Coordinates of C-alpha atoms and ligand atoms in Angstrom, one line a residue:
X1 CA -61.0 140.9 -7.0
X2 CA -59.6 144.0 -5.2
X3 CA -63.5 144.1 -3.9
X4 CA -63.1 140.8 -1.9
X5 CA -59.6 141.6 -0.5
X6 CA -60.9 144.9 1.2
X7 CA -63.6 142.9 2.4
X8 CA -61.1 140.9 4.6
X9 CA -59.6 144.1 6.1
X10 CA -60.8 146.2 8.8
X11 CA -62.1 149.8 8.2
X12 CA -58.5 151.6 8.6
X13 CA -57.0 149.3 6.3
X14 CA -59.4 149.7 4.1
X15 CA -59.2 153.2 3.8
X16 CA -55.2 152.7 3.3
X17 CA -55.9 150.9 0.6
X18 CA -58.4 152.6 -1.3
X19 CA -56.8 156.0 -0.3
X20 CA -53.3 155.0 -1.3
X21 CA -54.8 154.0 -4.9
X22 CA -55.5 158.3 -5.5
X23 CA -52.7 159.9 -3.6
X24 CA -49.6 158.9 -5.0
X25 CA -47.7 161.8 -3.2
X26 CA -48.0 159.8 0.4
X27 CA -46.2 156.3 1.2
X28 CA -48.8 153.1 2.2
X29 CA -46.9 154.2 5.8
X30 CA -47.4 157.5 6.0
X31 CA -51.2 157.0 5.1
X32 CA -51.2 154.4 7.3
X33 CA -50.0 156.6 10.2
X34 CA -52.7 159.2 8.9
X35 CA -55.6 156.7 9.2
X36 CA -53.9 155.8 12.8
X37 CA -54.5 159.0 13.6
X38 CA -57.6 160.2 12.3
X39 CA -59.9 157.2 13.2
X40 CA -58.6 155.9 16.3
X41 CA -59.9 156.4 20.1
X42 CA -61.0 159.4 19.3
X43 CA -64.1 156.7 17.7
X44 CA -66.5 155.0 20.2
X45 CA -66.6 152.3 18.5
X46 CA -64.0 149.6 16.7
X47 CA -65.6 149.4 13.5
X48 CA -65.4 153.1 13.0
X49 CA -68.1 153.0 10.3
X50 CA -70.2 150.0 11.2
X51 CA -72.9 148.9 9.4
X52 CA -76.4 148.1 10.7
X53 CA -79.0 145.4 9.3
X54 CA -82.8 146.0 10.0
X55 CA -83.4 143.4 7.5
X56 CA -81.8 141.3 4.5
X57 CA -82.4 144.2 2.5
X58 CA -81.9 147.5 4.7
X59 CA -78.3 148.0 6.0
X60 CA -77.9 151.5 7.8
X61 CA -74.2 152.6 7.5
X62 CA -73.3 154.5 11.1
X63 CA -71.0 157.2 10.3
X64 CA -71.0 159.3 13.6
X65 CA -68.7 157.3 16.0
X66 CA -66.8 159.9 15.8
X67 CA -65.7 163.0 18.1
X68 CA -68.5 165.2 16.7
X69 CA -71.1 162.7 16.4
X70 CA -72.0 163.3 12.6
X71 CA -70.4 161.9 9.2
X72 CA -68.3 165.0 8.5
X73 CA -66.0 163.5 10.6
X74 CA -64.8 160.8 8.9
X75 CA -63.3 163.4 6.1
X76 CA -62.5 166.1 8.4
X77 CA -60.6 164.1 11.1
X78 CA -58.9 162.9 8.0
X79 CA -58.5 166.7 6.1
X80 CA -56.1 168.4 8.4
X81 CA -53.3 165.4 8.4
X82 CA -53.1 165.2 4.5
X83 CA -53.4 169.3 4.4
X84 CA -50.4 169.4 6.7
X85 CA -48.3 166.6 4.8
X86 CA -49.0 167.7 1.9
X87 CA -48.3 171.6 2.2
X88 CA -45.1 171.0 4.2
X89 CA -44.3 167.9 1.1
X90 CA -44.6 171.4 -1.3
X91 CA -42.5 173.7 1.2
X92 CA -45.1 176.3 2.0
X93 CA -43.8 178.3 4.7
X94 CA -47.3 180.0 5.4
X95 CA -50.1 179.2 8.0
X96 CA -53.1 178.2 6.3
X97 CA -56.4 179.6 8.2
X98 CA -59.5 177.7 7.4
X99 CA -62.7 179.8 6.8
X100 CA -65.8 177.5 6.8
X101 CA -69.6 178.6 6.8
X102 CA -71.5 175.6 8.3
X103 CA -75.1 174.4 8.5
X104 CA -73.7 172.6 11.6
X105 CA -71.9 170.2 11.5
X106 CA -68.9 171.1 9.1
X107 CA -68.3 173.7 11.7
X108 CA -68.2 171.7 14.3
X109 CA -66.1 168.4 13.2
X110 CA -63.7 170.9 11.4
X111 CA -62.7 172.6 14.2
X112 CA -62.2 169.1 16.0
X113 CA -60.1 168.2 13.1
X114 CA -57.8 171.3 13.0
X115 CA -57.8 172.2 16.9
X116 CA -54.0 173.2 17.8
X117 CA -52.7 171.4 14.9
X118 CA -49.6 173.4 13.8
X119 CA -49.4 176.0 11.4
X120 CA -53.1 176.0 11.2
X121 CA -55.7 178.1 12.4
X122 CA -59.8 178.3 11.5
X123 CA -62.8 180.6 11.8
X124 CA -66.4 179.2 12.0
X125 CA -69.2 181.1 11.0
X126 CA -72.4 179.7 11.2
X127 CA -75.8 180.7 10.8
X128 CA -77.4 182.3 14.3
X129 CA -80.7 181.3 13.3
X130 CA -80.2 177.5 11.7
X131 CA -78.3 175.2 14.0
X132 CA -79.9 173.0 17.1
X133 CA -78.9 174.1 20.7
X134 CA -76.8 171.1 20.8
X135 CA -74.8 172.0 17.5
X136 CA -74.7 175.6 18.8
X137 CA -73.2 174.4 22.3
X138 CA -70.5 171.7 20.4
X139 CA -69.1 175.0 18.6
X140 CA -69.2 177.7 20.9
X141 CA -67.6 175.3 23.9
X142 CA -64.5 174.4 21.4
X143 CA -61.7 173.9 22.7
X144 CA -58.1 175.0 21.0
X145 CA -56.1 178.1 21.3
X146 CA -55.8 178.5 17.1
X147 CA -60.2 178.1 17.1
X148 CA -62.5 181.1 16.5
X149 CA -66.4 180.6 16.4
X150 CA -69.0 183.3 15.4
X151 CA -72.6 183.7 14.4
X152 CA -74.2 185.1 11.8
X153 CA -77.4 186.7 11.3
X154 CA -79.6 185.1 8.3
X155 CA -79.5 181.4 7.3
X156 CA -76.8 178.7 6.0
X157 CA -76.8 180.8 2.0
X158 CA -75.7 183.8 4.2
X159 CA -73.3 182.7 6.0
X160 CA -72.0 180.3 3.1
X161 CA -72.2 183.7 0.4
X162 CA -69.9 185.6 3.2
X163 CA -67.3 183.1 3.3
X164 CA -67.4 182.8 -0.4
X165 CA -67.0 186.8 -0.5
X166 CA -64.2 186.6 1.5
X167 CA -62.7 184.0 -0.7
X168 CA -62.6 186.0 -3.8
X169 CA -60.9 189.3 -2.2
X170 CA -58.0 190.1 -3.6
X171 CA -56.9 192.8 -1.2
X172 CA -57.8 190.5 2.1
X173 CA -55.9 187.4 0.5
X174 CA -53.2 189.9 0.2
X175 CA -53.8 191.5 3.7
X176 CA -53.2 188.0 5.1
X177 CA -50.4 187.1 2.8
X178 CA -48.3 190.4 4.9
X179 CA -49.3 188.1 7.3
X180 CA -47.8 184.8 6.3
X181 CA -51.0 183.7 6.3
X182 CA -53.1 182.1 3.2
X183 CA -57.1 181.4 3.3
X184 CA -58.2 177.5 2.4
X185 CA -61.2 175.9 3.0
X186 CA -62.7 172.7 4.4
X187 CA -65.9 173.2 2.6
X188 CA -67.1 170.5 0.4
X189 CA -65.2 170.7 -2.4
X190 CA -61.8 169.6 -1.9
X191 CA -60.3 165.7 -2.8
X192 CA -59.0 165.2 0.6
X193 CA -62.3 165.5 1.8
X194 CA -64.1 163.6 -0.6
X195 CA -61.8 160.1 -0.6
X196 CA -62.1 159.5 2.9
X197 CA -66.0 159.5 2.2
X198 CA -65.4 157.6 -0.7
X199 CA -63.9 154.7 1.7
X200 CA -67.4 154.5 3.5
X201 CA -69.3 153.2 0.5
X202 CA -66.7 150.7 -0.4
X203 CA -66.6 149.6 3.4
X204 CA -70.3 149.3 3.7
X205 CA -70.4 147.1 0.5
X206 CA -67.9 145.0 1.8
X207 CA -70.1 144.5 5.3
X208 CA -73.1 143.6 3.5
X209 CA -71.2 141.0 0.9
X210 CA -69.8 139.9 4.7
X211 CA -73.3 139.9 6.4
X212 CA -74.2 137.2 3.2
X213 CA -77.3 139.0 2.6
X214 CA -75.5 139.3 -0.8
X215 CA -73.1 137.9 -3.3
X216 CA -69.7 139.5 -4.3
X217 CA -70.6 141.3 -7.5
X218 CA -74.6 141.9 -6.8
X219 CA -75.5 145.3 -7.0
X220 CA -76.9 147.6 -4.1
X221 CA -78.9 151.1 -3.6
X222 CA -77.3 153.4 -1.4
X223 CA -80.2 156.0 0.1
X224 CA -78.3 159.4 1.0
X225 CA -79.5 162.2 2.6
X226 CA -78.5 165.2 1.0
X227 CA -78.0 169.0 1.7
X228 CA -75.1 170.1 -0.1
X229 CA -74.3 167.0 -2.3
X230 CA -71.1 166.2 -1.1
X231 CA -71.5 162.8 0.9
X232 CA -73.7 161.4 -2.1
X233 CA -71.1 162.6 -4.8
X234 CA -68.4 160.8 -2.8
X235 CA -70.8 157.5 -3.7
X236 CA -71.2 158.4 -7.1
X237 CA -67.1 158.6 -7.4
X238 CA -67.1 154.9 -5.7
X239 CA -69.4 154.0 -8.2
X240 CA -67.3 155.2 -11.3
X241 CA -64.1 153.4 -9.2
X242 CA -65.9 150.2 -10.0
X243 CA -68.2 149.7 -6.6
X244 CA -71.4 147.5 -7.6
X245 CA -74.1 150.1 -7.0
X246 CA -77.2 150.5 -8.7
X247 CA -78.3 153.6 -7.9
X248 CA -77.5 156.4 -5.8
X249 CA -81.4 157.6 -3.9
X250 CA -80.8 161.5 -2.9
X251 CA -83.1 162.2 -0.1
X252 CA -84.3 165.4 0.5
X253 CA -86.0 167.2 3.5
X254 CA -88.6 170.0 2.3
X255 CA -86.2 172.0 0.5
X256 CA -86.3 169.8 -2.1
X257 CA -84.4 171.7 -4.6
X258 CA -82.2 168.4 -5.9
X259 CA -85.1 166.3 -6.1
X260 CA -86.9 168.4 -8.3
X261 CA -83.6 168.3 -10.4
X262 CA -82.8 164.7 -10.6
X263 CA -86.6 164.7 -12.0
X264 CA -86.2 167.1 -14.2
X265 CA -83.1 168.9 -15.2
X266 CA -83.9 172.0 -14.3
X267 CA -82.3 173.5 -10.8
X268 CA -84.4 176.3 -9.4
X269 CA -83.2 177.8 -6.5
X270 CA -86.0 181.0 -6.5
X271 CA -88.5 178.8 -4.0
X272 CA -89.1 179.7 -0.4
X273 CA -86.5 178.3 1.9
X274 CA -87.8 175.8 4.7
X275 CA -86.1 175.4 8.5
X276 CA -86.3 171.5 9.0
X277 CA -85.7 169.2 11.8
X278 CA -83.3 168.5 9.6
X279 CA -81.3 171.7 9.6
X280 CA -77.7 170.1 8.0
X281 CA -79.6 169.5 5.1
X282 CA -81.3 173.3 4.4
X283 CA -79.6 174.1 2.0
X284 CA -80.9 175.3 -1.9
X285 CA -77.6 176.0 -3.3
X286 CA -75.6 172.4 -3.3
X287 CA -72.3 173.6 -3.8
X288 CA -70.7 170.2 -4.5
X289 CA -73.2 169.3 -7.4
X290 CA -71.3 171.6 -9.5
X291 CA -68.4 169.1 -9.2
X292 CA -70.8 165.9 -10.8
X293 CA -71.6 168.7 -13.5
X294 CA -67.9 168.8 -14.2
X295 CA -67.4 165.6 -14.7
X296 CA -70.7 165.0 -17.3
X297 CA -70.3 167.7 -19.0
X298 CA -68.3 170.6 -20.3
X299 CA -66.3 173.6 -18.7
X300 CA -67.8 176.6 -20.7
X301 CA -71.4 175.3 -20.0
X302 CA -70.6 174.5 -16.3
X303 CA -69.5 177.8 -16.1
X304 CA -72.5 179.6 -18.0
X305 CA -75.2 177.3 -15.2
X306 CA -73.5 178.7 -12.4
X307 CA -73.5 182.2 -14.1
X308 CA -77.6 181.9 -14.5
X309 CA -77.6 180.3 -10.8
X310 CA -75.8 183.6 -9.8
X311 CA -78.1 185.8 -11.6
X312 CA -81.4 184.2 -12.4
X313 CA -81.4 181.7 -9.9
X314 CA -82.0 178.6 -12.1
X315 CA -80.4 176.6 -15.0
X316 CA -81.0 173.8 -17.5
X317 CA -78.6 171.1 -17.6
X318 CA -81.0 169.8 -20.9
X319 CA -82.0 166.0 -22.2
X320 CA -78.3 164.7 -22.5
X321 CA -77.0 165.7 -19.2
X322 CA -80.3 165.1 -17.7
X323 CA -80.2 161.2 -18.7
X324 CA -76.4 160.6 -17.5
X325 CA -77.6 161.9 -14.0
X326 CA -80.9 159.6 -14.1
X327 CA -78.5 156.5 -14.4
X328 CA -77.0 156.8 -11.5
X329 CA -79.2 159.0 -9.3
X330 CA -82.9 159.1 -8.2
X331 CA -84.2 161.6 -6.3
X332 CA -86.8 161.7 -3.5
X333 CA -88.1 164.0 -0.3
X334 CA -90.3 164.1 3.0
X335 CA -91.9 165.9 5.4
X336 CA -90.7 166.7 9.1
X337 CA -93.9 164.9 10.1
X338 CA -93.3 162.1 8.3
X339 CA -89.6 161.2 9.6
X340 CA -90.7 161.5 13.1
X341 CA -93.6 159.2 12.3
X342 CA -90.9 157.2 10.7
X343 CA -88.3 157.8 13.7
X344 CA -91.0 156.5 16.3
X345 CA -92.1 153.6 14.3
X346 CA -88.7 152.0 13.4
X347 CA -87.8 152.4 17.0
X348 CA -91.1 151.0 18.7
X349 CA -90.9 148.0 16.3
X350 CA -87.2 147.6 16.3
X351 CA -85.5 149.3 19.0
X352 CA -83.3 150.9 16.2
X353 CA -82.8 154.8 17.0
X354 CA -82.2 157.3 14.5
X355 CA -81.7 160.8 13.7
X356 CA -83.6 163.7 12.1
X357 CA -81.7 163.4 8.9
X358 CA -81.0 159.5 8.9
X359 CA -85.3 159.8 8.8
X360 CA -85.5 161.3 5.8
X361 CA -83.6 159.0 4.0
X362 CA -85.5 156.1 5.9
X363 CA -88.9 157.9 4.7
X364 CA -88.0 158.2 1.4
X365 CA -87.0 154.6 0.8
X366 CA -90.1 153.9 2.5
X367 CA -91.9 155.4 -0.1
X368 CA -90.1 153.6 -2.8
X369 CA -91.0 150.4 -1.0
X370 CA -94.4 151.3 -0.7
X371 CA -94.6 151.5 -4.7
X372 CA -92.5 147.8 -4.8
X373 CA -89.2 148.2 -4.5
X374 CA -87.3 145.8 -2.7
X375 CA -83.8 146.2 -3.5
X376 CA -80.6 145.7 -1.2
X377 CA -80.1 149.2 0.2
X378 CA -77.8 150.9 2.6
X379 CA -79.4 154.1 4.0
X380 CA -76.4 156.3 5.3
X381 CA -76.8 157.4 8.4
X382 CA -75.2 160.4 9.0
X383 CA -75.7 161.6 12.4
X384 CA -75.9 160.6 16.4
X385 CA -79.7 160.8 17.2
X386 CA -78.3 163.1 20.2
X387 CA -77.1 165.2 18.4
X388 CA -81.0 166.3 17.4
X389 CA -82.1 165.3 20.3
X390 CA -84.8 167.9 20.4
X391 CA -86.3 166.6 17.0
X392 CA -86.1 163.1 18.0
X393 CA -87.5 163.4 21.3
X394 CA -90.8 165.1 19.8
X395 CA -91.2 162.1 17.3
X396 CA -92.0 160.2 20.8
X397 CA -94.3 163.1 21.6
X398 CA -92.0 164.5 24.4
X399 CA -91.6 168.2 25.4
X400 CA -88.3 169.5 23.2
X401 CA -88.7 172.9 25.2
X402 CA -85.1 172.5 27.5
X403 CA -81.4 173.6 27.2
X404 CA -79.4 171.1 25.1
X405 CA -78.0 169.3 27.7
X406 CA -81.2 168.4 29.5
X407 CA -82.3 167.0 25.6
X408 CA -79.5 164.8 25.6
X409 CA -80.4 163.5 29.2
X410 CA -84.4 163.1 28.8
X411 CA -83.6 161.4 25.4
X412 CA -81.4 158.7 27.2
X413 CA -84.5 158.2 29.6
X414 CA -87.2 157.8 27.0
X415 CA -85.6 155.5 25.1
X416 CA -83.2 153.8 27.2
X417 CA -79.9 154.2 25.1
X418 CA -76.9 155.5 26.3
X419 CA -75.9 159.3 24.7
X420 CA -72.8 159.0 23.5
X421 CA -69.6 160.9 25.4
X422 CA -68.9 163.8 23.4
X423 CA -72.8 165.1 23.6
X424 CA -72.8 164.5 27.3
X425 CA -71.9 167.2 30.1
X426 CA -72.4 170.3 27.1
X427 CA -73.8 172.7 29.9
X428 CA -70.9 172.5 32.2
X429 CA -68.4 173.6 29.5
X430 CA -66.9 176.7 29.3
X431 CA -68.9 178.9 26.7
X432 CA -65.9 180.4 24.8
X433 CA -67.9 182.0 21.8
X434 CA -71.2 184.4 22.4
X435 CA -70.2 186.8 19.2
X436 CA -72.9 187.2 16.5
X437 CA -72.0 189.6 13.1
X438 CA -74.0 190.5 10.0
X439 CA -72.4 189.2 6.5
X440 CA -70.7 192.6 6.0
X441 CA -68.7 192.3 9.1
X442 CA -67.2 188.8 8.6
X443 CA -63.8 190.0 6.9
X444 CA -63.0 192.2 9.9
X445 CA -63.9 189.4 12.3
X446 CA -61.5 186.9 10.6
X447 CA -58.8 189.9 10.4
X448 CA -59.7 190.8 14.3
X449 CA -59.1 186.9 15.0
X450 CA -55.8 187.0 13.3
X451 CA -53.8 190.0 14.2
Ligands
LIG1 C1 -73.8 167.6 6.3 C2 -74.9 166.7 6.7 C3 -75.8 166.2 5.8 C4 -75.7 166.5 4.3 O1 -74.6 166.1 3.7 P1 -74.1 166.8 2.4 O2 -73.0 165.9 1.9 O3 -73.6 168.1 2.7 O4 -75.2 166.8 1.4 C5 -76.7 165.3 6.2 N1 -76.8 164.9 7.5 C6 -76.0 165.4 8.5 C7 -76.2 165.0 9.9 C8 -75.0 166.3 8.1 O5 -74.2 166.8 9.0

């Protein structure tokens, strides 16, 4: 099967191969040069995405080798080369300027992505009160002369609702157009960010049929933590491509807004919102679910959810709609306390370290397992434990109370790993960034940046 030849290929080949299937408009070279690119030295590690085995039936799928240290990087180191192919493949004379509100991470492995690449430029905003001092530090020491990084005050909704604001203005899109300028985004929903996250689930299938923990053809879970739906959508799509999954677990921190809606139907975001140690995943808007809604359902009722989103702050997907989701998806969340208890016991037992958000998916398989399941499961992991170094270092009970870069040393001592390049030396960088605006004053920020 086409299943068992990608399982003879290494990662970038296997992302030729599965890309090349959905993008007709590039040559098996050209992607090939792309995937050269994209996952290359800039990766600490071969494998690119490797994947882990704590037992026969727990694989952990690493997907922060990369320059950021967080999974967004294998679509956004991707993003800018097909952007750039693909606009100059359709003529477009323009510079594109990439606007992107970020819990975090999106900021932060966008702006690695589209640093000085040509006829680009991109403005971070991200939320002054929701990222770690180690995110903070990754964005405001960027490096590239087409980069702009700001604050905002409020949380990730804020800073999201004033990017989308300044998405839907006429008269700016036509400010920057005098320009030669045109506004695009590296949010979420957009294909060439979603295939290259669609080659991670096929890979990590084809690393367990290779581990011969299981057969070519069994089925597996995949456990995902989720914030804004977009890296568990990306499975779902593999699934519908003909990958053997079973199920698709979304895990949840506190804000367990999808939970409650892969349980019952109903999405309610009116609920109080909850800063986690798991801050890329506090989020009660999922932008990228509306996508999966799309795609089992209709346009005009789509449309009339999102309306009742916008002004009641809840819809009703109903029975139908309800049951197609259940097939595929299950739902589950934790507690901060219970994914350090779970980030300290996995590593005491096993020597395995992980992350803040890799610990809530951990917890909530846990929980699954508790009530009997023992299913083959991958459990994405989707970011460096240094990269929440403070949160991981108080699972082990240790003071969290120091500048970033003293985290990512003390967590190297306490646990004896090595912190991975990009997250050392943060405090000697250059802090290029200090600017913090309200919602209202993002437009002129962006225009400021631009002139
Ligand atoms: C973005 C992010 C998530 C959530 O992913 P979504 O696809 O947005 O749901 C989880 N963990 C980390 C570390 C992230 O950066």
């Amino acid at each position: 099967t086409e299943i068992e030849a990608l399982c003879k290929l290494d990662y970038r080949e296997r992302a030729v191969s599965i890309m090349g299937k959905y993008l007709d408009e590039f040559s098996q070279e050209e992607l090939r040069a792309f995937v050269r690119d994209a996952y290359s030295n800039n990766y600490d590690c071969a494998e690119i995405a490797p994947t882990k085995f704590l037992n026969d039936n727990t694989g952990v799928l690493e997907l922060w080798h990369g320059p950021t240290c967080a999974f967004k990087d294998m679509a956004l180191q991707m993003l800018p080369r097909l952007l750039t192919a693909s606009l100059k493949k359709l003529g477009e004379t323009r510079k594109v300027c990439i606007l992107v509100a970020t819990s975090g991470d999106t900021g932060k492995a966008a702006l690695e992505g589209f640093a000085d690449v040509e006829g680009t430029s991109i403005v971070v905003f991200y939320p002054r009160d929701g990222v770690s001092d180690v995110q903070k530090l990754q964005m405001t020491t960027q490096r590239g002369e087409n980069v702009f990084v700001s604050a905002v005050e409020g949380n990730f909704d804020d800073a999201q609702t004033g990017v989308k604001m300044i998405f839907s203005d006429r008269d700016f899109a036509k400010k920057l157009d005098e320009k030669g300028i045109f506004l695009s985004s590296a949010n979420s929903i957009n294909w060439g960010r979603l295939l290259p996250q669609v080659v991670y689930y096929f890979s990590a299938y084809c690393d367990y049929v290779n581990s011969g923990k299981i057969k070519m053809g069994d089925e597996i879970d995949f456990c995902v933590p989720t914030g804004n739906f977009g890296d568990i959508l990306a499975g779902w799509y593999a699934k519908k491509m003909g990958l053997p999954v079973r199920r698709l677990i979304c895990a949840s921190n506190r804000n367990n807004v999808l939970t409650d809606f892969i349980n019952t139907g109903v999405y309610d975001r009116n609920r109080e919102f909850f800063a986690t140690i798991s801050p890329s995943m506090d989020i009660l808007v999922s932008s990228n679910l509306e996508r999966l809604l799309f795609m089992l359902s209709d346009d005009a009722s789509v449309k009339g959810w999102m309306d009742e989103l916008k002004t009641v702050g809840k819809y009703d997907v109903g029975a139908k709609v309800l049951k197609d989701i259940q097939a595929d998806f299950d739902g589950g969340f934790t507690s901060d306390e219970q994914a350090k208890v779970c980030i300290n016991e996995l590593f005491k037992s096993s020597g395995y370290l992980m992350d803040t958000h890799t610990a809530d998916a951990y917890a909530v398989l846990a929980d699954l397992r508790k009530a009997g399941e023992s299913f083959p499961t991958v459990i994405v992991s989707t970011a460096s434990p240094y990269k929440f170094a403070d949160s991981v270092l108080e699972a082990f009970g240790e003071d969290s109370a120091k500048s970033g870069a003293e985290l990512v040393s003390k967590l190297s001592a306490v646990t004896g790993t090595t912190a991975p390049t990009p997250l050392t030396g943060l405090d000697s960088r250059e802090v290029r960034f200090k600017g913090c605006s309200a919602k209202e004053e993002m437009p002129e920020v962006v225009l400021e940046f631009l002139k």
